[in-house]
PDB file of C-alpha atoms in Angstrom:
ATOM      1  CA  MET U   1       4.726  -3.782  17.928  1.00  0.00           C
ATOM      2  CA  LEU U   2       4.132  -0.081  18.248  1.00  0.00           C
ATOM      3  CA  VAL U   3       6.501   0.208  21.109  1.00  0.00           C
ATOM      4  CA  LEU U   4       9.306  -1.506  19.108  1.00  0.00           C
ATOM      5  CA  ASN U   5       8.572   0.740  16.192  1.00  0.00           C
ATOM      6  CA  ALA U   6       8.824   3.820  18.367  1.00  0.00           C
ATOM      7  CA  LEU U   7      12.048   2.683  19.873  1.00  0.00           C
ATOM      8  CA  ALA U   8      13.489   1.915  16.394  1.00  0.00           C
ATOM      9  CA  ALA U   9      12.481   5.311  15.145  1.00  0.00           C
ATOM     10  CA  GLY U  10      13.954   7.027  18.117  1.00  0.00           C
ATOM     11  CA  ALA U  11      17.310   5.260  17.612  1.00  0.00           C
ATOM     12  CA  GLY U  12      17.286   6.361  13.962  1.00  0.00           C
ATOM     13  CA  LEU U  13      17.099   9.980  14.984  1.00  0.00           C
ATOM     14  CA  ALA U  14      20.552   9.756  16.575  1.00  0.00           C
ATOM     15  CA  GLY U  15      22.461   9.700  13.349  1.00  0.00           C
ATOM     16  CA  PRO U  16      21.310  13.037  11.801  1.00  0.00           C
ATOM     17  CA  TRP U  17      21.444  14.818  15.230  1.00  0.00           C
ATOM     18  CA  LEU U  18      24.973  13.518  15.872  1.00  0.00           C
ATOM     19  CA  LEU U  19      26.000  14.515  12.396  1.00  0.00           C
ATOM     20  CA  GLY U  20      25.055  18.092  13.172  1.00  0.00           C
ATOM     21  CA  ARG U  21      26.972  17.827  16.480  1.00  0.00           C
ATOM     22  CA  ILE U  22      29.979  16.741  14.412  1.00  0.00           C
ATOM     23  CA  VAL U  23      29.657  19.771  12.158  1.00  0.00           C
ATOM     24  CA  ASP U  24      29.457  22.136  15.151  1.00  0.00           C
ATOM     25  CA  THR U  25      32.428  20.444  16.809  1.00  0.00           C
ATOM     26  CA  VAL U  26      34.589  20.782  13.756  1.00  0.00           C
ATOM     27  CA  ARG U  27      33.581  24.446  13.359  1.00  0.00           C
ATOM     28  CA  SER U  28      34.358  25.173  16.979  1.00  0.00           C
ATOM     29  CA  GLY U  29      37.770  23.570  16.734  1.00  0.00           C
ATOM     30  CA  GLY U  30      37.066  20.341  18.572  1.00  0.00           C
ATOM     31  CA  GLY U  31      39.626  17.603  18.224  1.00  0.00           C
ATOM     32  CA  ALA U  32      39.623  14.356  16.510  1.00  0.00           C
ATOM     33  CA  ALA U  33      38.811  12.385  19.555  1.00  0.00           C
ATOM     34  CA  ALA U  34      35.563  14.248  19.946  1.00  0.00           C
ATOM     35  CA  VAL U  35      34.618  13.493  16.387  1.00  0.00           C
ATOM     36  CA  ASP U  36      35.488   9.856  16.848  1.00  0.00           C
ATOM     37  CA  ARG U  37      33.255   9.542  19.913  1.00  0.00           C
ATOM     38  CA  LEU U  38      30.307  11.119  18.037  1.00  0.00           C
ATOM     39  CA  THR U  39      31.008   8.763  15.068  1.00  0.00           C
ATOM     40  CA  LEU U  40      31.056   5.746  17.353  1.00  0.00           C
ATOM     41  CA  LEU U  41      27.600   6.839  18.777  1.00  0.00           C
ATOM     42  CA  ILE U  42      26.200   7.037  15.245  1.00  0.00           C
ATOM     43  CA  VAL U  43      27.330   3.453  14.658  1.00  0.00           C
ATOM     44  CA  VAL U  44      25.718   2.374  17.926  1.00  0.00           C
ATOM     45  CA  GLY U  45      22.449   4.117  17.045  1.00  0.00           C
ATOM     46  CA  THR U  46      22.368   2.555  13.612  1.00  0.00           C
ATOM     47  CA  VAL U  47      22.965  -0.975  14.969  1.00  0.00           C
ATOM     48  CA  LEU U  48      20.247  -0.438  17.611  1.00  0.00           C
ATOM     49  CA  GLN U  49      17.827   0.861  15.011  1.00  0.00           C
ATOM     50  CA  LEU U  50      18.508  -2.234  12.837  1.00  0.00           C
ATOM     51  CA  LEU U  51      17.879  -4.696  15.689  1.00  0.00           C
ATOM     52  CA  LEU U  52      14.791  -2.979  17.023  1.00  0.00           C
ATOM     53  CA  GLY U  53      13.442  -2.549  13.518  1.00  0.00           C
ATOM     54  CA  ARG U  54      13.887  -6.212  12.798  1.00  0.00           C
ATOM     55  CA  SER U  55      12.132  -7.102  16.016  1.00  0.00           C
ATOM     56  CA  ALA U  56       9.235  -4.905  15.185  1.00  0.00           C
ATOM     57  CA  ARG U  57       8.806  -6.292  11.667  1.00  0.00           C
ATOM     58  CA  TYR U  58       8.991  -9.811  13.111  1.00  0.00           C
ATOM     59  CA  VAL U  59       6.139  -9.101  15.535  1.00  0.00           C
ATOM     60  CA  GLY U  60       4.165  -7.389  12.753  1.00  0.00           C
ATOM     61  CA  HIS U  61       4.499 -10.388  10.458  1.00  0.00           C
ATOM     62  CA  ARG U  62       3.394 -12.784  13.124  1.00  0.00           C
ATOM     63  CA  PHE U  63       0.318 -10.619  13.661  1.00  0.00           C
ATOM     64  CA  GLY U  64      -0.359 -10.540   9.939  1.00  0.00           C
ATOM     65  CA  GLU U  65      -0.124 -14.273   9.674  1.00  0.00           C
ATOM     66  CA  ARG U  66      -2.582 -14.764  12.460  1.00  0.00           C
ATOM     67  CA  ALA U  67      -5.114 -12.416  10.913  1.00  0.00           C
ATOM     68  CA  LEU U  68      -4.603 -13.998   7.491  1.00  0.00           C
ATOM     69  CA  ALA U  69      -5.335 -17.393   8.986  1.00  0.00           C
ATOM     70  CA  ARG U  70      -8.707 -16.142  10.268  1.00  0.00           C
ATOM     71  CA  VAL U  71      -9.543 -14.617   6.797  1.00  0.00           C
ATOM     72  CA  ARG U  72      -8.689 -17.952   5.069  1.00  0.00           C
ATOM     73  CA  GLU U  73     -10.709 -20.028   7.478  1.00  0.00           C
ATOM     74  CA  GLY U  74     -13.627 -17.727   7.218  1.00  0.00           C
ATOM     75  CA  PHE U  75     -13.604 -17.769   3.450  1.00  0.00           C
ATOM     76  CA  VAL U  76     -13.461 -21.587   3.397  1.00  0.00           C
ATOM     77  CA  ASP U  77     -16.261 -21.889   5.943  1.00  0.00           C
ATOM     78  CA  ARG U  78     -18.520 -19.472   3.988  1.00  0.00           C
ATOM     79  CA  ALA U  79     -17.698 -21.080   0.594  1.00  0.00           C
ATOM     80  CA  LEU U  80     -18.590 -24.509   1.949  1.00  0.00           C
ATOM     81  CA  ALA U  81     -21.814 -23.242   3.311  1.00  0.00           C
ATOM     82  CA  LEU U  82     -22.994 -21.947   0.000  1.00  0.00           C
ATOM     83  CA  PRO U  83     -26.020 -23.687  -1.537  1.00  0.00           C
ATOM     84  CA  PRO U  84     -25.154 -25.699  -4.646  1.00  0.00           C
ATOM     85  CA  ALA U  85     -27.461 -23.508  -6.825  1.00  0.00           C
ATOM     86  CA  VAL U  86     -25.511 -20.308  -5.771  1.00  0.00           C
ATOM     87  CA  VAL U  87     -22.161 -22.043  -6.660  1.00  0.00           C
ATOM     88  CA  GLU U  88     -23.561 -23.123  -9.998  1.00  0.00           C
ATOM     89  CA  ARG U  89     -24.847 -19.587 -10.731  1.00  0.00           C
ATOM     90  CA  ALA U  90     -21.532 -17.967  -9.729  1.00  0.00           C
ATOM     91  CA  GLY U  91     -19.368 -20.293 -11.571  1.00  0.00           C
ATOM     92  CA  THR U  92     -16.148 -22.045 -10.579  1.00  0.00           C
ATOM     93  CA  GLY U  93     -13.996 -19.304 -12.119  1.00  0.00           C
ATOM     94  CA  ASP U  94     -15.315 -16.602  -9.755  1.00  0.00           C
ATOM     95  CA  LEU U  95     -14.848 -18.682  -6.575  1.00  0.00           C
ATOM     96  CA  THR U  96     -11.436 -19.767  -7.777  1.00  0.00           C
ATOM     97  CA  ALA U  97     -10.357 -16.177  -8.440  1.00  0.00           C
ATOM     98  CA  ARG U  98     -11.599 -15.087  -4.962  1.00  0.00           C
ATOM     99  CA  GLY U  99      -9.983 -18.076  -3.198  1.00  0.00           C
ATOM    100  CA  THR U 100      -6.575 -17.701  -5.002  1.00  0.00           C
ATOM    101  CA  ALA U 101      -5.810 -14.266  -6.357  1.00  0.00           C
ATOM    102  CA  ASP U 102      -7.897 -12.184  -3.920  1.00  0.00           C
ATOM    103  CA  VAL U 103      -6.839 -14.264  -0.846  1.00  0.00           C
ATOM    104  CA  ALA U 104      -3.198 -13.932  -2.113  1.00  0.00           C
ATOM    105  CA  SER U 105      -3.642 -10.057  -2.283  1.00  0.00           C
ATOM    106  CA  VAL U 106      -5.055 -10.082   1.276  1.00  0.00           C
ATOM    107  CA  ALA U 107      -2.145 -12.191   2.462  1.00  0.00           C
ATOM    108  CA  GLY U 108       0.411  -9.773   1.081  1.00  0.00           C
ATOM    109  CA  THR U 109      -1.459  -6.779   2.694  1.00  0.00           C
ATOM    110  CA  LEU U 110      -1.699  -8.349   6.187  1.00  0.00           C
ATOM    111  CA  ARG U 111       1.735 -10.067   6.193  1.00  0.00           C
ATOM    112  CA  ASP U 112       3.831  -7.255   4.596  1.00  0.00           C
ATOM    113  CA  ALA U 113       2.021  -4.037   3.983  1.00  0.00           C
ATOM    114  CA  ALA U 114       0.351  -3.549   7.398  1.00  0.00           C
ATOM    115  CA  PRO U 115       3.563  -4.041   9.437  1.00  0.00           C
ATOM    116  CA  GLU U 116       5.549  -1.900   7.132  1.00  0.00           C
ATOM    117  CA  VAL U 117       2.961   0.882   7.153  1.00  0.00           C
ATOM    118  CA  SER U 118       2.935   0.992  10.960  1.00  0.00           C
ATOM    119  CA  VAL U 119       6.810   1.279  10.928  1.00  0.00           C
ATOM    120  CA  ALA U 120       6.682   4.007   8.337  1.00  0.00           C
ATOM    121  CA  VAL U 121       4.077   6.043  10.127  1.00  0.00           C
ATOM    122  CA  VAL U 122       6.085   6.028  13.457  1.00  0.00           C
ATOM    123  CA  GLN U 123       9.293   6.877  11.560  1.00  0.00           C
ATOM    124  CA  ALA U 124       7.697   9.852   9.717  1.00  0.00           C
ATOM    125  CA  LEU U 125       6.099  11.213  12.884  1.00  0.00           C
ATOM    126  CA  PHE U 126       9.517  10.985  14.810  1.00  0.00           C
ATOM    127  CA  LEU U 127      11.430  12.616  11.956  1.00  0.00           C
ATOM    128  CA  LEU U 128       9.042  15.519  11.789  1.00  0.00           C
ATOM    129  CA  GLY U 129       9.100  15.961  15.507  1.00  0.00           C
ATOM    130  CA  ALA U 130      12.885  15.997  15.538  1.00  0.00           C
ATOM    131  CA  VAL U 131      12.875  18.797  12.926  1.00  0.00           C
ATOM    132  CA  VAL U 132      10.436  20.885  14.946  1.00  0.00           C
ATOM    133  CA  VAL U 133      12.658  20.426  18.003  1.00  0.00           C
ATOM    134  CA  LEU U 134      15.653  21.742  16.169  1.00  0.00           C
ATOM    135  CA  HIS U 135      13.716  24.897  15.254  1.00  0.00           C
ATOM    136  CA  PRO U 136       9.948  25.402  14.535  1.00  0.00           C
ATOM    137  CA  LEU U 137      10.759  27.466  11.427  1.00  0.00           C
ATOM    138  CA  LEU U 138      12.866  24.557  10.032  1.00  0.00           C
ATOM    139  CA  GLY U 139       9.881  22.172  10.889  1.00  0.00           C
ATOM    140  CA  ALA U 140       7.646  24.477   8.879  1.00  0.00           C
ATOM    141  CA  CYS U 141       9.619  23.548   5.794  1.00  0.00           C
ATOM    142  CA  ALA U 142       7.850  20.145   5.934  1.00  0.00           C
ATOM    143  CA  LEU U 143       4.750  21.945   4.657  1.00  0.00           C
ATOM    144  CA  GLY U 144       6.331  21.509   1.250  1.00  0.00           C
ATOM    145  CA  LEU U 145       4.974  18.000   1.417  1.00  0.00           C
ATOM    146  CA  ALA U 146       1.485  19.329   0.992  1.00  0.00           C
ATOM    147  CA  GLY U 147       1.667  18.389  -2.720  1.00  0.00           C
ATOM    148  CA  CYS U 148       2.002  14.774  -1.510  1.00  0.00           C
ATOM    149  CA  GLY U 149      -1.251  15.044   0.443  1.00  0.00           C
ATOM    150  CA  PHE U 150      -3.219  16.447  -2.467  1.00  0.00           C
ATOM    151  CA  ALA U 151      -1.971  13.707  -4.742  1.00  0.00           C
ATOM    152  CA  VAL U 152      -2.764  11.015  -2.311  1.00  0.00           C
ATOM    153  CA  ARG U 153      -6.205  12.475  -1.622  1.00  0.00           C
ATOM    154  CA  TRP U 154      -6.966  12.583  -5.350  1.00  0.00           C
ATOM    155  CA  TYR U 155      -5.659   8.876  -5.762  1.00  0.00           C
ATOM    156  CA  LEU U 156      -7.651   7.481  -2.897  1.00  0.00           C
ATOM    157  CA  ARG U 157     -10.974   8.922  -4.087  1.00  0.00           C
ATOM    158  CA  ARG U 158     -10.629   6.887  -7.307  1.00  0.00           C
ATOM    159  CA  ALA U 159      -8.511   3.848  -6.372  1.00  0.00           C
ATOM    160  CA  ARG U 160     -10.990   1.650  -4.536  1.00  0.00           C
ATOM    161  CA  ALA U 161     -13.539   1.597  -7.307  1.00  0.00           C
ATOM    162  CA  ALA U 162     -10.835   1.137  -9.893  1.00  0.00           C
ATOM    163  CA  TYR U 163      -9.337  -1.918  -8.142  1.00  0.00           C
ATOM    164  CA  LEU U 164     -12.729  -3.473  -7.493  1.00  0.00           C
ATOM    165  CA  ASP U 165     -13.454  -3.174 -11.265  1.00  0.00           C
ATOM    166  CA  GLU U 166     -10.059  -4.729 -11.922  1.00  0.00           C
ATOM    167  CA  GLY U 167     -10.789  -7.670  -9.648  1.00  0.00           C
ATOM    168  CA  ALA U 168     -14.243  -8.200 -11.109  1.00  0.00           C
ATOM    169  CA  ALA U 169     -12.791  -8.248 -14.605  1.00  0.00           C
ATOM    170  CA  GLN U 170     -10.278 -10.885 -13.652  1.00  0.00           C
ATOM    171  CA  SER U 171     -13.048 -13.023 -12.155  1.00  0.00           C
ATOM    172  CA  GLU U 172     -15.131 -12.652 -15.277  1.00  0.00           C
ATOM    173  CA  LEU U 173     -12.167 -13.753 -17.441  1.00  0.00           C
ATOM    174  CA  ALA U 174     -11.322 -16.717 -15.181  1.00  0.00           C
ATOM    175  CA  GLY U 175     -14.947 -17.886 -15.133  1.00  0.00           C
ATOM    176  CA  LEU U 176     -15.274 -17.646 -18.941  1.00  0.00           C
ATOM    177  CA  LEU U 177     -12.078 -19.603 -19.482  1.00  0.00           C
ATOM    178  CA  ALA U 178     -13.087 -22.238 -16.951  1.00  0.00           C
ATOM    179  CA  ALA U 179     -16.536 -22.608 -18.361  1.00  0.00           C
ATOM    180  CA  THR U 180     -15.222 -22.942 -21.965  1.00  0.00           C
ATOM    181  CA  ALA U 181     -12.552 -25.478 -20.916  1.00  0.00           C
ATOM    182  CA  ALA U 182     -15.171 -27.556 -18.992  1.00  0.00           C
ATOM    183  CA  GLY U 183     -17.577 -27.467 -21.910  1.00  0.00           C
ATOM    184  CA  ALA U 184     -14.993 -27.901 -24.763  1.00  0.00           C
ATOM    185  CA  ARG U 185     -16.840 -30.897 -26.290  1.00  0.00           C
ATOM    186  CA  THR U 186     -20.220 -28.935 -26.351  1.00  0.00           C
ATOM    187  CA  VAL U 187     -18.503 -26.026 -27.833  1.00  0.00           C
ATOM    188  CA  ASP U 188     -17.145 -28.245 -30.647  1.00  0.00           C
ATOM    189  CA  LEU U 189     -20.414 -30.015 -31.216  1.00  0.00           C
ATOM    190  CA  LEU U 190     -22.538 -26.902 -31.316  1.00  0.00           C
ATOM    191  CA  GLY U 191     -20.034 -24.833 -33.299  1.00  0.00           C
ATOM    192  CA  LEU U 192     -19.713 -22.152 -30.609  1.00  0.00           C
ATOM    193  CA  GLU U 193     -16.025 -21.443 -31.171  1.00  0.00           C
ATOM    194  CA  GLU U 194     -16.481 -17.925 -32.651  1.00  0.00           C
ATOM    195  CA  SER U 195     -19.011 -16.902 -29.892  1.00  0.00           C
ATOM    196  CA  ARG U 196     -16.718 -18.129 -27.041  1.00  0.00           C
ATOM    197  CA  ALA U 197     -13.622 -16.554 -28.658  1.00  0.00           C
ATOM    198  CA  ALA U 198     -15.579 -13.236 -29.037  1.00  0.00           C
ATOM    199  CA  ALA U 199     -16.599 -13.416 -25.410  1.00  0.00           C
ATOM    200  CA  ALA U 200     -13.045 -14.150 -24.398  1.00  0.00           C
ATOM    201  CA  ARG U 201     -11.790 -11.165 -26.398  1.00  0.00           C
ATOM    202  CA  ARG U 202     -14.361  -8.891 -24.661  1.00  0.00           C
ATOM    203  CA  ALA U 203     -13.284 -10.139 -21.260  1.00  0.00           C
ATOM    204  CA  ILE U 204      -9.597  -9.664 -22.081  1.00  0.00           C
ATOM    205  CA  GLU U 205     -10.333  -6.202 -23.364  1.00  0.00           C
ATOM    206  CA  ARG U 206     -12.115  -5.322 -20.138  1.00  0.00           C
ATOM    207  CA  CYS U 207      -9.098  -6.686 -18.011  1.00  0.00           C
ATOM    208  CA  ARG U 208      -6.820  -4.530 -20.091  1.00  0.00           C
ATOM    209  CA  ARG U 209      -9.020  -1.409 -19.679  1.00  0.00           C
ATOM    210  CA  THR U 210      -9.333  -1.853 -15.977  1.00  0.00           C
ATOM    211  CA  ARG U 211      -5.577  -2.395 -15.520  1.00  0.00           C
ATOM    212  CA  LEU U 212      -4.764   0.597 -17.592  1.00  0.00           C
ATOM    213  CA  ARG U 213      -6.998   2.651 -15.334  1.00  0.00           C
ATOM    214  CA  THR U 214      -5.127   1.657 -12.110  1.00  0.00           C
ATOM    215  CA  LEU U 215      -1.850   2.225 -14.059  1.00  0.00           C
ATOM    216  CA  PHE U 216      -3.007   5.748 -14.920  1.00  0.00           C
ATOM    217  CA  LEU U 217      -3.840   6.490 -11.255  1.00  0.00           C
ATOM    218  CA  ARG U 218      -0.326   5.422 -10.311  1.00  0.00           C
ATOM    219  CA  SER U 219       1.413   7.373 -13.154  1.00  0.00           C
ATOM    220  CA  VAL U 220      -0.282  10.514 -11.757  1.00  0.00           C
ATOM    221  CA  LEU U 221       0.487   9.844  -8.067  1.00  0.00           C
ATOM    222  CA  PHE U 222       4.118   8.906  -8.085  1.00  0.00           C
ATOM    223  CA  PRO U 223       5.643  11.789 -10.118  1.00  0.00           C
ATOM    224  CA  VAL U 224       3.833  14.447  -8.036  1.00  0.00           C
ATOM    225  CA  VAL U 225       5.008  12.730  -4.874  1.00  0.00           C
ATOM    226  CA  ASP U 226       8.671  12.455  -6.031  1.00  0.00           C
ATOM    227  CA  PHE U 227       8.780  16.166  -6.877  1.00  0.00           C
ATOM    228  CA  SER U 228       7.245  16.957  -3.439  1.00  0.00           C
ATOM    229  CA  TYR U 229      10.102  15.273  -1.648  1.00  0.00           C
ATOM    230  CA  THR U 230      12.644  17.804  -2.857  1.00  0.00           C
ATOM    231  CA  VAL U 231      10.713  20.771  -1.660  1.00  0.00           C
ATOM    232  CA  PRO U 232      11.185  20.500   2.109  1.00  0.00           C
ATOM    233  CA  VAL U 233      14.917  19.889   1.791  1.00  0.00           C
ATOM    234  CA  ALA U 234      15.419  22.801  -0.538  1.00  0.00           C
ATOM    235  CA  ALA U 235      13.340  25.018   1.719  1.00  0.00           C
ATOM    236  CA  ALA U 236      15.221  23.843   4.855  1.00  0.00           C
ATOM    237  CA  LEU U 237      18.599  24.729   3.251  1.00  0.00           C
ATOM    238  CA  THR U 238      17.294  28.059   2.018  1.00  0.00           C
ATOM    239  CA  ALA U 239      15.571  29.039   5.253  1.00  0.00           C
ATOM    240  CA  GLY U 240      18.309  27.458   7.404  1.00  0.00           C
ATOM    241  CA  GLY U 241      20.937  29.502   5.627  1.00  0.00           C
ATOM    242  CA  ALA U 242      19.099  32.690   6.340  1.00  0.00           C
ATOM    243  CA  LEU U 243      18.582  31.743  10.052  1.00  0.00           C
ATOM    244  CA  HIS U 244      22.224  30.767  10.443  1.00  0.00           C
ATOM    245  CA  ASP U 245      23.283  34.113   8.920  1.00  0.00           C
ATOM    246  CA  ALA U 246      21.056  35.784  11.491  1.00  0.00           C
ATOM    247  CA  GLY U 247      22.660  33.765  14.380  1.00  0.00           C
ATOM    248  CA  VAL U 248      19.441  31.985  15.205  1.00  0.00           C
ATOM    249  CA  VAL U 249      20.485  28.403  14.503  1.00  0.00           C
ATOM    250  CA  SER U 250      23.841  26.728  14.218  1.00  0.00           C
ATOM    251  CA  LEU U 251      25.196  25.133  11.043  1.00  0.00           C
ATOM    252  CA  GLY U 252      24.959  21.775  12.572  1.00  0.00           C
ATOM    253  CA  ALA U 253      21.164  22.301  13.186  1.00  0.00           C
ATOM    254  CA  VAL U 254      20.681  23.262   9.524  1.00  0.00           C
ATOM    255  CA  VAL U 255      22.580  20.120   8.312  1.00  0.00           C
ATOM    256  CA  SER U 256      20.571  17.872  10.800  1.00  0.00           C
ATOM    257  CA  ALA U 257      17.302  19.326   9.624  1.00  0.00           C
ATOM    258  CA  ALA U 258      18.138  18.847   5.944  1.00  0.00           C
ATOM    259  CA  VAL U 259      19.187  15.217   6.528  1.00  0.00           C
ATOM    260  CA  LEU U 260      16.059  14.521   8.637  1.00  0.00           C
ATOM    261  CA  LEU U 261      13.777  16.029   5.989  1.00  0.00           C
ATOM    262  CA  GLY U 262      15.657  14.032   3.329  1.00  0.00           C
ATOM    263  CA  GLN U 263      15.110  10.860   5.302  1.00  0.00           C
ATOM    264  CA  LEU U 264      11.373  11.404   5.210  1.00  0.00           C
ATOM    265  CA  SER U 265      11.337  10.118   1.652  1.00  0.00           C
ATOM    266  CA  ALA U 266      11.984   6.581   2.835  1.00  0.00           C
ATOM    267  CA  PRO U 267       8.966   6.129   5.198  1.00  0.00           C
ATOM    268  CA  LEU U 268       6.805   8.191   2.826  1.00  0.00           C
ATOM    269  CA  ASP U 269       7.809   5.992  -0.092  1.00  0.00           C
ATOM    270  CA  THR U 270       6.778   3.024   1.933  1.00  0.00           C
ATOM    271  CA  LEU U 271       3.485   4.568   2.801  1.00  0.00           C
ATOM    272  CA  LEU U 272       2.787   5.437  -0.768  1.00  0.00           C
ATOM    273  CA  PHE U 273       3.925   2.216  -2.246  1.00  0.00           C
ATOM    274  CA  ARG U 274       2.041   0.312   0.256  1.00  0.00           C
ATOM    275  CA  THR U 275      -1.100   2.608  -0.168  1.00  0.00           C
ATOM    276  CA  GLU U 276      -1.423   1.093  -3.594  1.00  0.00           C
ATOM    277  CA  GLN U 277      -1.211  -2.375  -2.164  1.00  0.00           C
ATOM    278  CA  LEU U 278      -3.592  -1.512   0.625  1.00  0.00           C
ATOM    279  CA  GLN U 279      -6.145  -0.261  -1.865  1.00  0.00           C
ATOM    280  CA  ALA U 280      -5.833  -3.563  -3.868  1.00  0.00           C
ATOM    281  CA  GLY U 281      -5.915  -5.605  -0.688  1.00  0.00           C
ATOM    282  CA  ALA U 282      -9.002  -3.736   0.624  1.00  0.00           C
ATOM    283  CA  ALA U 283     -10.816  -4.481  -2.690  1.00  0.00           C
ATOM    284  CA  ALA U 284      -9.689  -8.116  -2.575  1.00  0.00           C
ATOM    285  CA  PHE U 285     -10.784  -8.380   1.090  1.00  0.00           C
ATOM    286  CA  ALA U 286     -14.265  -7.000   0.178  1.00  0.00           C
ATOM    287  CA  ARG U 287     -14.564  -9.694  -2.486  1.00  0.00           C
ATOM    288  CA  VAL U 288     -13.364 -12.479  -0.207  1.00  0.00           C
ATOM    289  CA  ALA U 289     -15.602 -11.358   2.708  1.00  0.00           C
ATOM    290  CA  GLY U 290     -18.566 -11.044   0.105  1.00  0.00           C
ATOM    291  CA  VAL U 291     -18.667 -14.856  -0.263  1.00  0.00           C
ATOM    292  CA  GLY U 292     -21.786 -16.006   1.519  1.00  0.00           C
ATOM    293  CA  THR U 293     -23.066 -12.427   2.062  1.00  0.00           C
ATOM    294  CA  GLU U 294     -23.901 -11.543  -1.520  1.00  0.00           C
ATOM    295  CA  ALA U 295     -25.442 -13.538  -4.269  1.00  0.00           C
ATOM    296  CA  VAL U 296     -22.897 -13.707  -7.093  1.00  0.00           C
ATOM    297  CA  GLY U 297     -23.886 -13.782 -10.696  1.00  0.00           C
ATOM    298  CA  PRO U 298     -21.782 -14.895 -13.624  1.00  0.00           C
ATOM    299  CA  GLY U 299     -18.506 -13.038 -14.053  1.00  0.00           C
ATOM    300  CA  GLY U 300     -18.155 -12.285 -10.338  1.00  0.00           C
ATOM    301  CA  HIS U 301     -20.795  -9.531 -10.116  1.00  0.00           C
ATOM    302  CA  ALA U 302     -23.268  -9.281  -7.201  1.00  0.00           C
ATOM    303  CA  GLU U 303     -26.806  -9.652  -8.442  1.00  0.00           C
ATOM    304  CA  ALA U 304     -29.270  -6.759  -8.317  1.00  0.00           C
ATOM    305  CA  GLY U 305     -31.157  -6.327  -5.080  1.00  0.00           C
ATOM    306  CA  THR U 306     -28.655  -8.392  -2.916  1.00  0.00           C
ATOM    307  CA  PRO U 307     -26.342  -6.769  -0.462  1.00  0.00           C
ATOM    308  CA  GLY U 308     -22.791  -6.060  -1.663  1.00  0.00           C
ATOM    309  CA  ALA U 309     -19.565  -6.069   0.223  1.00  0.00           C
ATOM    310  CA  ASP U 310     -20.281  -2.586   1.570  1.00  0.00           C
ATOM    311  CA  GLY U 311     -23.686  -3.599   2.897  1.00  0.00           C
ATOM    312  CA  LYS U 312     -25.668  -1.616   0.190  1.00  0.00           C
ATOM    313  CA  PRO U 313     -27.690  -3.139  -2.542  1.00  0.00           C
ATOM    314  CA  ALA U 314     -25.501  -4.069  -5.448  1.00  0.00           C
ATOM    315  CA  ALA U 315     -26.066  -2.442  -8.767  1.00  0.00           C
ATOM    316  CA  PRO U 316     -27.553  -4.609 -11.550  1.00  0.00           C
ATOM    317  CA  GLU U 317     -24.956  -6.090 -14.040  1.00  0.00           C
ATOM    318  CA  ALA U 318     -25.442  -7.465 -17.431  1.00  0.00           C
ATOM    319  CA  ALA U 319     -25.143 -11.261 -17.382  1.00  0.00           C
ATOM    320  CA  SER U 320     -22.479 -12.778 -19.434  1.00  0.00           C
ATOM    321  CA  SER U 321     -23.251 -15.551 -21.879  1.00  0.00           C
ATOM    322  CA  PRO U 322     -24.187 -18.886 -20.275  1.00  0.00           C
ATOM    323  CA  ALA U 323     -21.510 -21.466 -19.864  1.00  0.00           C
ATOM    324  CA  PRO U 324     -21.641 -24.070 -22.591  1.00  0.00           C
ATOM    325  CA  GLY U 325     -22.557 -27.625 -21.617  1.00  0.00           C
TER     326      GLY U 325
END
């Protein structure tokens, strides 16, 4: 998979480099035949990149499906091995949420996010290397992406806990609704409608609050990143113009560097978009893998004194109201 990604990324570098050659050929008075040959090579490189990229993604998706099959089988084995008392204490809603929403999140991560991230990493490294080869000073313009790094670091420090809270809130709501539906007759006989409705409102409010938290993290990350994309291109055009006036680099090299740095936005966008999914997938995987290794209380929380998904004792949580009936 990595070899195919590297070959696809290498083929993708042909277009910007050949575009610079076309600019230099036109400036030097080259004929239309030379431009046509370079244009044909750009088309060949694009088709080759398309075919190699498709093959790399196909291999990556197959790997993701095999890994997902192992995760699903492990979850089912651990869930079936749970003692009945643990299942009763956890509630059907929590196990249902882990076996559906969390497994689906892990599936998307392994099947789609992981292969695309590997492709994007290789593409970004090749693009940066190509700019440095054109001229080290033009490659230094990529330092304008430092704002991206600071924003991602800030995001990653907060994202895992936020997504774990969001998953726990969804499990709590699912468990509450499942328990209320299963004990509907008991709720009606004992007049518990108001208390169950109040509990549902609290669970919904917690879901809303946790989702707004993850939305806030994304609303800070993406604008900073989008602005950072424009900095290297502007720096390359400014520095490249000065270097061209000094006779250090050709105009074609400046054009190629600007195009290559502009193309960085595509793999970096993939990385950042999938980073959000990877964080959600990692939190979901921790909850899926935690079945059978942690004692789960009502609402999807690990009980105090039992190991959590990270191997440390889980913090005590306030128990929700008992399920009616």
